[in-house]
PDB file of C-alpha atoms in Angstrom:
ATOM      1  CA  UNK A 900      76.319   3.172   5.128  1.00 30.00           C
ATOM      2  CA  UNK A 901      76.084   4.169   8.380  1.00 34.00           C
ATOM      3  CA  UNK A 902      74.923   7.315   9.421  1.00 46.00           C
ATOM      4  CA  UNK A 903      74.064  10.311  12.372  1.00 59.00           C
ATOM      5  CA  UNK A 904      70.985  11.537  12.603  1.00 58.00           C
ATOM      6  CA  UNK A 905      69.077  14.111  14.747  1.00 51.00           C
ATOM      7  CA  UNK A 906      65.680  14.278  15.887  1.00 53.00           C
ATOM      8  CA  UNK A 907      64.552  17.550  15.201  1.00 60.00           C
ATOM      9  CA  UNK A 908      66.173  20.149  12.695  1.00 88.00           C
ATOM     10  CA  UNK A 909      65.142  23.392  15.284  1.00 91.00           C
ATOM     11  CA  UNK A 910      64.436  23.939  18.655  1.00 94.00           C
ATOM     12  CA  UNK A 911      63.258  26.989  20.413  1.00 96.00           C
ATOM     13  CA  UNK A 912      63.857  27.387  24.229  1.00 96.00           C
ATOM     14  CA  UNK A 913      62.807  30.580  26.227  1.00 97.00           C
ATOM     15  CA  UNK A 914      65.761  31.907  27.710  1.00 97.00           C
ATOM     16  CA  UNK A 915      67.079  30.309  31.560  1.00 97.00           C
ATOM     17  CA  UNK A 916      65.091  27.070  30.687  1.00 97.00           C
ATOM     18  CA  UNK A 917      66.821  23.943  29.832  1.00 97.00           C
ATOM     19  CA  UNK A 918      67.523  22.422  26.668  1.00 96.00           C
ATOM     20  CA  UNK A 919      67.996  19.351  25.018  1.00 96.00           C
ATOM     21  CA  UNK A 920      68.951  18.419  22.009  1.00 96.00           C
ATOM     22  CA  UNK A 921      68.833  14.847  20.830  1.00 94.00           C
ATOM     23  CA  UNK A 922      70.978  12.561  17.777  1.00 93.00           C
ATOM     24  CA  UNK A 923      70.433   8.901  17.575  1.00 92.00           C
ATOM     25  CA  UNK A 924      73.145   7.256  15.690  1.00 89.00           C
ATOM     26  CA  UNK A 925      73.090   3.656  13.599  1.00 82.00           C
ATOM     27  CA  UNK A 926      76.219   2.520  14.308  1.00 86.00           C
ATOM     28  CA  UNK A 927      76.900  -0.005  17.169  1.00 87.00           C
ATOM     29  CA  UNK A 928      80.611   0.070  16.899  1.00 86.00           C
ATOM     30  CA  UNK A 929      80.993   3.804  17.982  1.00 89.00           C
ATOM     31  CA  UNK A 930      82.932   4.423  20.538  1.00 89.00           C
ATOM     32  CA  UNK A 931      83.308   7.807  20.698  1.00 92.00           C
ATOM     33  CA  UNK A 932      81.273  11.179  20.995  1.00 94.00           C
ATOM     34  CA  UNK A 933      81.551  14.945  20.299  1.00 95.00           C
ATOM     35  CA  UNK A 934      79.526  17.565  20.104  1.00 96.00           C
ATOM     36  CA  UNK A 935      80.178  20.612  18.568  1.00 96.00           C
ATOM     37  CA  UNK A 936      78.404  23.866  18.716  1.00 97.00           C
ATOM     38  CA  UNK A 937      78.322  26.086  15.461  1.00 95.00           C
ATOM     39  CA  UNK A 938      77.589  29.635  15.714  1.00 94.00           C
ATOM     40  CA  UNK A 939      76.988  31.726  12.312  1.00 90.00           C
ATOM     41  CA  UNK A 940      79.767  32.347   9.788  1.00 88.00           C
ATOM     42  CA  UNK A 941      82.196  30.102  11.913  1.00 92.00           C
ATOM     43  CA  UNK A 942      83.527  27.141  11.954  1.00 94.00           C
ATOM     44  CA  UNK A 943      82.026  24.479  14.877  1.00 95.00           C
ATOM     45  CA  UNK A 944      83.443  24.513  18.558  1.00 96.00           C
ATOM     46  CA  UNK A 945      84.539  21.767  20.891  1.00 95.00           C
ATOM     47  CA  UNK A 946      81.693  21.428  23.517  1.00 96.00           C
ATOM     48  CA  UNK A 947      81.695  17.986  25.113  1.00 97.00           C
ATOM     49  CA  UNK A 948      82.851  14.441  24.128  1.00 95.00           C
ATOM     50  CA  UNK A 949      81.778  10.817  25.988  1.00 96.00           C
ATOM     51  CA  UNK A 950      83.334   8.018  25.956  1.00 93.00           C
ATOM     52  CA  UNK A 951      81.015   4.652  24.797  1.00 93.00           C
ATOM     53  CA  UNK A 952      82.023   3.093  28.368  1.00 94.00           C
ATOM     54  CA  UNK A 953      80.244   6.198  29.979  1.00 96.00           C
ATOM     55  CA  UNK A 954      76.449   6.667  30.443  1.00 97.00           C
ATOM     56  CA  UNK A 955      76.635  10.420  31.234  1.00 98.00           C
ATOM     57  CA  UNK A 956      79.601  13.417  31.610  1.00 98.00           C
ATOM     58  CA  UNK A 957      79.054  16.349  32.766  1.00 97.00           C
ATOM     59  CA  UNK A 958      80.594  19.882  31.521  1.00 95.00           C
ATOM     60  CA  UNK A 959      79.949  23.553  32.545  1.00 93.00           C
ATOM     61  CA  UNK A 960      76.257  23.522  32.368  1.00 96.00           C
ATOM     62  CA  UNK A 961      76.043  20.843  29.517  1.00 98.00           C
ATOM     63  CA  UNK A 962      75.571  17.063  30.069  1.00 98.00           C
ATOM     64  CA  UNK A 963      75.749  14.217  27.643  1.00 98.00           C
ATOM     65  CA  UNK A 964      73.744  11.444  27.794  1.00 98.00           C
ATOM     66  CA  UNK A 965      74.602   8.082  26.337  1.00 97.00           C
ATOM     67  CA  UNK A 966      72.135   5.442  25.660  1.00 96.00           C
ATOM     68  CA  UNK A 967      73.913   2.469  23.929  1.00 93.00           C
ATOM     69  CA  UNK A 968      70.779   0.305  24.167  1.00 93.00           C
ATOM     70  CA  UNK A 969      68.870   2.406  21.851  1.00 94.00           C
ATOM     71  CA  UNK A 970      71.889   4.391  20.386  1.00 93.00           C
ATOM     72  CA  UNK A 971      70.911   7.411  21.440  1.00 95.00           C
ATOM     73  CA  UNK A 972      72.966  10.906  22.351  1.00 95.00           C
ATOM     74  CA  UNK A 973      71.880  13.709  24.119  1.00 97.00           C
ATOM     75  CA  UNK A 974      73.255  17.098  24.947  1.00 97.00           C
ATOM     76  CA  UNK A 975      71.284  19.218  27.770  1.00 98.00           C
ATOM     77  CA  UNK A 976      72.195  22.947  27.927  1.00 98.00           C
ATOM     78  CA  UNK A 977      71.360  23.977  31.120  1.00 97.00           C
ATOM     79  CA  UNK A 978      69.462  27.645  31.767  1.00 97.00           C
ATOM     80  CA  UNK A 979      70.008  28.064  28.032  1.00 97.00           C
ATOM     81  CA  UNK A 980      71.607  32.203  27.724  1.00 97.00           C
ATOM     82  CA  UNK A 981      71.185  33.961  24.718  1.00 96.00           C
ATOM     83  CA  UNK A 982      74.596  33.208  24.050  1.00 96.00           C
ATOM     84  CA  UNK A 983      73.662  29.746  23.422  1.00 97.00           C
ATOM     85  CA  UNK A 984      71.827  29.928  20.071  1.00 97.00           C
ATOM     86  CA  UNK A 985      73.654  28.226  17.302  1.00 96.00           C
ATOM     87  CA  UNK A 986      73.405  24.814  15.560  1.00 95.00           C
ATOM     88  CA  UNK A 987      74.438  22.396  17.338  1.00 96.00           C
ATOM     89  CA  UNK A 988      76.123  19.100  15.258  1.00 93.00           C
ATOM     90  CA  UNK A 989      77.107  15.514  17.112  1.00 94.00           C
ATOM     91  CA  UNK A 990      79.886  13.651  15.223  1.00 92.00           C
ATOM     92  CA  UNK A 991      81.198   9.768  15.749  1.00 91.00           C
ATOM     93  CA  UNK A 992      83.847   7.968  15.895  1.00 86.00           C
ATOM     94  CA  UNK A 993      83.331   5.632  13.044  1.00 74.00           C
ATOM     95  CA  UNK A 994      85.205   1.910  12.642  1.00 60.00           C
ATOM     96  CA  UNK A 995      88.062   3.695  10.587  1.00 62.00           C
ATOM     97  CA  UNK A 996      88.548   6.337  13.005  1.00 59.00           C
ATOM     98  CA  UNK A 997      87.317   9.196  10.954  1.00 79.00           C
ATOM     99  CA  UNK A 998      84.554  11.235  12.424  1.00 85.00           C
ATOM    100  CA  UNK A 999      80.898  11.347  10.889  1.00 87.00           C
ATOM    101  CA  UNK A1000      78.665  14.720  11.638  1.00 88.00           C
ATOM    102  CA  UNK A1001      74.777  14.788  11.767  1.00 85.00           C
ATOM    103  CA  UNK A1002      73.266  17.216  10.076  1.00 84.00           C
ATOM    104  CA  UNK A1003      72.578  19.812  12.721  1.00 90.00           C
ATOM    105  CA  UNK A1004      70.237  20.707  14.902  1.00 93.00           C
ATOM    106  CA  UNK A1005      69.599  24.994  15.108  1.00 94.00           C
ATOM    107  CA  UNK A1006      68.730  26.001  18.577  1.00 96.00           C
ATOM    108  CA  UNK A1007      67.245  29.647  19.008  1.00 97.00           C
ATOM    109  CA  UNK A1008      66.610  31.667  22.707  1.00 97.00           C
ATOM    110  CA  UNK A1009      63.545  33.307  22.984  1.00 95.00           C
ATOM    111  CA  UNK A1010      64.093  36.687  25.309  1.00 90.00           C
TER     112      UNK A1010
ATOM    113  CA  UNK B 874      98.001  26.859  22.913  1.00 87.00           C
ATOM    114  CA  UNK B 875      97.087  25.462  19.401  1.00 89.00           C
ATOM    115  CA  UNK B 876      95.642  27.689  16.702  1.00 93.00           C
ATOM    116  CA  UNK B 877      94.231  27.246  13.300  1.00 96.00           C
ATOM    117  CA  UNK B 878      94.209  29.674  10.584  1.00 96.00           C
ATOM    118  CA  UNK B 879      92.363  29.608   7.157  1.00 96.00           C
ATOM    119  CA  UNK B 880      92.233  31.910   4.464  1.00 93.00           C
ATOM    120  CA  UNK B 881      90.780  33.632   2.726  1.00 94.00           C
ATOM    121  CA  UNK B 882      87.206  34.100   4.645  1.00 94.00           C
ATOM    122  CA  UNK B 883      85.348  34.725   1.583  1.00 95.00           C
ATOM    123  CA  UNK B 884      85.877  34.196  -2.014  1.00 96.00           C
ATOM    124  CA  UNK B 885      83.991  34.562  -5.186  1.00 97.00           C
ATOM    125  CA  UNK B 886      85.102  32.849  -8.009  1.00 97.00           C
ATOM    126  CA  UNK B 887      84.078  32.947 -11.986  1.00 97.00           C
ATOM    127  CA  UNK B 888      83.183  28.983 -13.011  1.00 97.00           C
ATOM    128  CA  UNK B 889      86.659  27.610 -14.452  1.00 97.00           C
ATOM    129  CA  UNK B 890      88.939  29.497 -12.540  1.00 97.00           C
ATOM    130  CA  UNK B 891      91.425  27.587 -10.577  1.00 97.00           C
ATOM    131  CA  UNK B 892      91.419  27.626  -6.713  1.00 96.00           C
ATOM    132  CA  UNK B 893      93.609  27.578  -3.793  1.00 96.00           C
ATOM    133  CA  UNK B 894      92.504  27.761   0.090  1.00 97.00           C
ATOM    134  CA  UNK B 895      95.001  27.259   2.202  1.00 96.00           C
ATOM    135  CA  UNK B 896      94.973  26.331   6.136  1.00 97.00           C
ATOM    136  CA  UNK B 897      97.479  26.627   8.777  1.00 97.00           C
ATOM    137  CA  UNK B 898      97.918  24.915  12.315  1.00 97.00           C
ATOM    138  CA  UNK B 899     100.297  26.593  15.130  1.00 96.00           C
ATOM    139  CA  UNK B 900     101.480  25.410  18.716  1.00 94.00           C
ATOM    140  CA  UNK B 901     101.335  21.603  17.878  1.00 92.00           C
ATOM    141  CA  UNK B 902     103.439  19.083  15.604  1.00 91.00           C
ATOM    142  CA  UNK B 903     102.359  16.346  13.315  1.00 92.00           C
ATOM    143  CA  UNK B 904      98.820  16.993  13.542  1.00 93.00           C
ATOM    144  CA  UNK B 905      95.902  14.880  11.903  1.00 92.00           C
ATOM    145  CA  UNK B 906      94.565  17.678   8.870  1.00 94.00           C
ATOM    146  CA  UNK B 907      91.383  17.560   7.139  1.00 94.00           C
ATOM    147  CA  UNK B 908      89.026  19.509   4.873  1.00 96.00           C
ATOM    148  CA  UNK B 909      85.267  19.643   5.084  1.00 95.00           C
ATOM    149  CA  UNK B 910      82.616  21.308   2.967  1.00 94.00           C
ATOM    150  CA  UNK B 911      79.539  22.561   4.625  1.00 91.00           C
ATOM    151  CA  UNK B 912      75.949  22.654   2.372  1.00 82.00           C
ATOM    152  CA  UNK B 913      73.947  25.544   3.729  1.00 75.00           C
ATOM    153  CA  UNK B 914      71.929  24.074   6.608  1.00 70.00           C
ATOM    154  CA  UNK B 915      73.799  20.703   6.095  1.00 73.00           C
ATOM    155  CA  UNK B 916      76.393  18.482   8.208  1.00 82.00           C
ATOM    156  CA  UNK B 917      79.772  18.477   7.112  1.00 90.00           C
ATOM    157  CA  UNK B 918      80.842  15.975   4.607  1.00 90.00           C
ATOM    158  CA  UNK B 919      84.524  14.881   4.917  1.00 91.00           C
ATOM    159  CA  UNK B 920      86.761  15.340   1.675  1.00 94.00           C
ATOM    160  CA  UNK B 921      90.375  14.959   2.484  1.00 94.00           C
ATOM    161  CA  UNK B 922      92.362  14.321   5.426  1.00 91.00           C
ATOM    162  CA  UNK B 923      96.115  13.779   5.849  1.00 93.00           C
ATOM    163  CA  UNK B 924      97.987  11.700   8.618  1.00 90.00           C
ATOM    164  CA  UNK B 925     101.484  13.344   7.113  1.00 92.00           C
ATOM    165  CA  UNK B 926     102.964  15.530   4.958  1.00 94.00           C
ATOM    166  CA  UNK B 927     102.771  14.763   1.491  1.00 92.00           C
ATOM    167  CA  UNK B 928     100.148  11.559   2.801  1.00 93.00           C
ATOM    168  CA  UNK B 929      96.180  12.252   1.525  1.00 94.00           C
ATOM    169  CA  UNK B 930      93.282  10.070   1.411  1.00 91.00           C
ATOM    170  CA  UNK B 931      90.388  11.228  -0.203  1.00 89.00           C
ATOM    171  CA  UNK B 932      86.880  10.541   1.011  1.00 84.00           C
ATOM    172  CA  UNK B 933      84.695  11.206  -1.920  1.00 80.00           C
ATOM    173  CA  UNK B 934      85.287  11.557  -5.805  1.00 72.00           C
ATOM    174  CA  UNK B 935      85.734  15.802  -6.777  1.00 79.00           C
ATOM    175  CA  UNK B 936      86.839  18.477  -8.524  1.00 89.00           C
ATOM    176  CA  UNK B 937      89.254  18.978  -5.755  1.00 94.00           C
ATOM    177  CA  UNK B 938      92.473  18.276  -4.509  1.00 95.00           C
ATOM    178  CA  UNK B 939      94.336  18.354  -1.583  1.00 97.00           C
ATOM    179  CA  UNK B 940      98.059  18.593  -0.388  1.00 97.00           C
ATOM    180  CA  UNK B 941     100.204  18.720   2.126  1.00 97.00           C
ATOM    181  CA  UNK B 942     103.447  20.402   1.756  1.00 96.00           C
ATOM    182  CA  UNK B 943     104.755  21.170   5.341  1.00 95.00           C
ATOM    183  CA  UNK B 944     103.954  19.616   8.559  1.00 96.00           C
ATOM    184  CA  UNK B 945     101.178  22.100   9.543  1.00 96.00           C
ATOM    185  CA  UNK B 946     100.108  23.687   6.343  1.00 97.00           C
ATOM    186  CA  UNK B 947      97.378  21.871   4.330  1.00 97.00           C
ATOM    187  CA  UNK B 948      95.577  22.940   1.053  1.00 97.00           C
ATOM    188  CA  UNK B 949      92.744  22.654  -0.814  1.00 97.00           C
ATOM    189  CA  UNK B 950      92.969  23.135  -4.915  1.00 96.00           C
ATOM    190  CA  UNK B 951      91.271  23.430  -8.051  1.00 96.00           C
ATOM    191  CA  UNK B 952      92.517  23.081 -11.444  1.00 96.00           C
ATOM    192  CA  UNK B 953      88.407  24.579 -12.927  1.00 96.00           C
ATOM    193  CA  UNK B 954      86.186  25.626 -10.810  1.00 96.00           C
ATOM    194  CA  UNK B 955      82.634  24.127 -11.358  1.00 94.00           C
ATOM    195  CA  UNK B 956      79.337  26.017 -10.211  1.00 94.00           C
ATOM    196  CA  UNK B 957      78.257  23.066  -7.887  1.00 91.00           C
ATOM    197  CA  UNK B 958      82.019  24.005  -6.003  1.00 93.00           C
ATOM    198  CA  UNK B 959      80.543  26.602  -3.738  1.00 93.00           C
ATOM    199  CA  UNK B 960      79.751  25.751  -0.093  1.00 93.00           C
ATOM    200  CA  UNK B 961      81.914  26.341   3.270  1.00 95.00           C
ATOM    201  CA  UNK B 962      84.629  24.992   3.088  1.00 97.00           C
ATOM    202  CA  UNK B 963      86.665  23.909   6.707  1.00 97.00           C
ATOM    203  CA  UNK B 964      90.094  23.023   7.745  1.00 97.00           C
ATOM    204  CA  UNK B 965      90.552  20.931  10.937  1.00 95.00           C
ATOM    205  CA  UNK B 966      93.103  19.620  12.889  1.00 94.00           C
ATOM    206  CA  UNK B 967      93.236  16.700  15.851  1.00 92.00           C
ATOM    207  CA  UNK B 968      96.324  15.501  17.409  1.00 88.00           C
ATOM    208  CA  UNK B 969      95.022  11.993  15.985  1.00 76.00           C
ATOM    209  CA  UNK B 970      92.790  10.577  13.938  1.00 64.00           C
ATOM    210  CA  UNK B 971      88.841  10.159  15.787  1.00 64.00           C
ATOM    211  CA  UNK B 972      90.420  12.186  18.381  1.00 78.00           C
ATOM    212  CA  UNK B 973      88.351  15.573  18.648  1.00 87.00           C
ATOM    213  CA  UNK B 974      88.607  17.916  15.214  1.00 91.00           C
ATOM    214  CA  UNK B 975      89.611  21.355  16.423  1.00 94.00           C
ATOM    215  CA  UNK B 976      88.076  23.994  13.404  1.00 96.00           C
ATOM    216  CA  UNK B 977      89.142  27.039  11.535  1.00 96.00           C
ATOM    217  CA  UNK B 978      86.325  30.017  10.910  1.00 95.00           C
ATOM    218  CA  UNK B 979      85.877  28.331   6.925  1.00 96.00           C
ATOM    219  CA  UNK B 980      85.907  29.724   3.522  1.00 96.00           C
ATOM    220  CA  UNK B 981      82.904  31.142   2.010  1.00 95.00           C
ATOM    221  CA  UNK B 982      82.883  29.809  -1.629  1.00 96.00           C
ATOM    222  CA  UNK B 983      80.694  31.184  -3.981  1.00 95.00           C
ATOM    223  CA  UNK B 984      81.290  30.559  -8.074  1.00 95.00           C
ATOM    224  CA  UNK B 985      79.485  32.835 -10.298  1.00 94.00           C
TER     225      UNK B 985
END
């Protein structure tokens, strides 16, 4: 079936740089995109969604990329605070209107 | 503003006993429910959601079941408890369904 991937499982960033963390997804009838940030022992937060008739929206220092051509998400974190180390999960809205999560991707700030 | 509640936030659990997790949702009516499980450094793999009360669907084949006896109160059951049972388990809510999943903290599982 169809699925959501990421590219990369971790993802170390020193502390004020810029992150980004990237998903690539299979299905072409998606129209809809969250991601959600999940810190230990909790359950996963809001962050940002985008719309499949947007390229790009912008959030307090994230941004989500959309590339339908090559179905391809993107979240950037920018100046990434210690704060901001957790895994970090993009979900889609399927044909049936149920959302499907990627496995994760755990994002650590180096002091 | 909207809240979710689940409990209990940890659980241990001999294999065979029964099970009941239960979630709650506040500040919002007729919300799209669902439960998750979490593997450990997994995604989340839908297992129930509900579009009303006393209305499940159930995405995958389980030991579990789920029901839905008041508007904002959903839970997740077991008759026997089997060892492959534990995980994270997560309640969610959305005002409707693909619309974004609002989460509870989750249920640490663990059968012995």
């Amino acid at each position: 079936g169809e699925s959501v991937g990421l590219h990369l499982p971790t993802l170390s960033v020193q502390e004020g740089d810029n992150s980004i963390i990237n998903c690539a997804y299979s299905n072409s009838a998606s129209d809809y995109f969250i991601w959600y940030k999940q810190e230990s022992g909790k359950g996963p937060q809001f962050i940002i969604d985008i719309r499949s008739n947007m390229d790009k929206r912008q959030g307090q220092r994230v941004t989500v990329l959309l590339n339908k051509t090559v179905k391809h998400l993107s979240l950037q974190i920018a100046a990434t605070q210690p704060g901001d180390s957790a895994v970090y999960f993009c979900a889609e809205r399927s044909n049936d209107y149920k959302l499907s999560f990627g496995a994760g991707t755990t994002v650590t700030v180096r002091a | 503003s909207q809240t979710i509640h689940q409990w209990p936030a940890t659980l241990v659990q001999p294999v065979g006993s029964p099970l009941s997790l239960e979630c709650t949702v506040e500040g919002t009516s007729n919300p799209n429910l669902y439960w998750y499980r979490q593997a450990a450094g997994r995604g989340l793999q839908l297992l129930f959601y509900s579009v009303g009360i006393g209305q499940i669907s159930s995405e995958v084949p389980q030991n579990l079941s789920a029901s839905r006896p008041q508007d904002r109160q959903f839970i997740l059951s077991s008759k026997k408890l089997l060892l492959s049972d534990s995980g994270f388990y997560l309640c969610a809510w959305s005002t409707r369904v693909g619309q974004p999943q609002h989460f509870g903290d989750g249920t640490r599982l663990s059968i012995l």
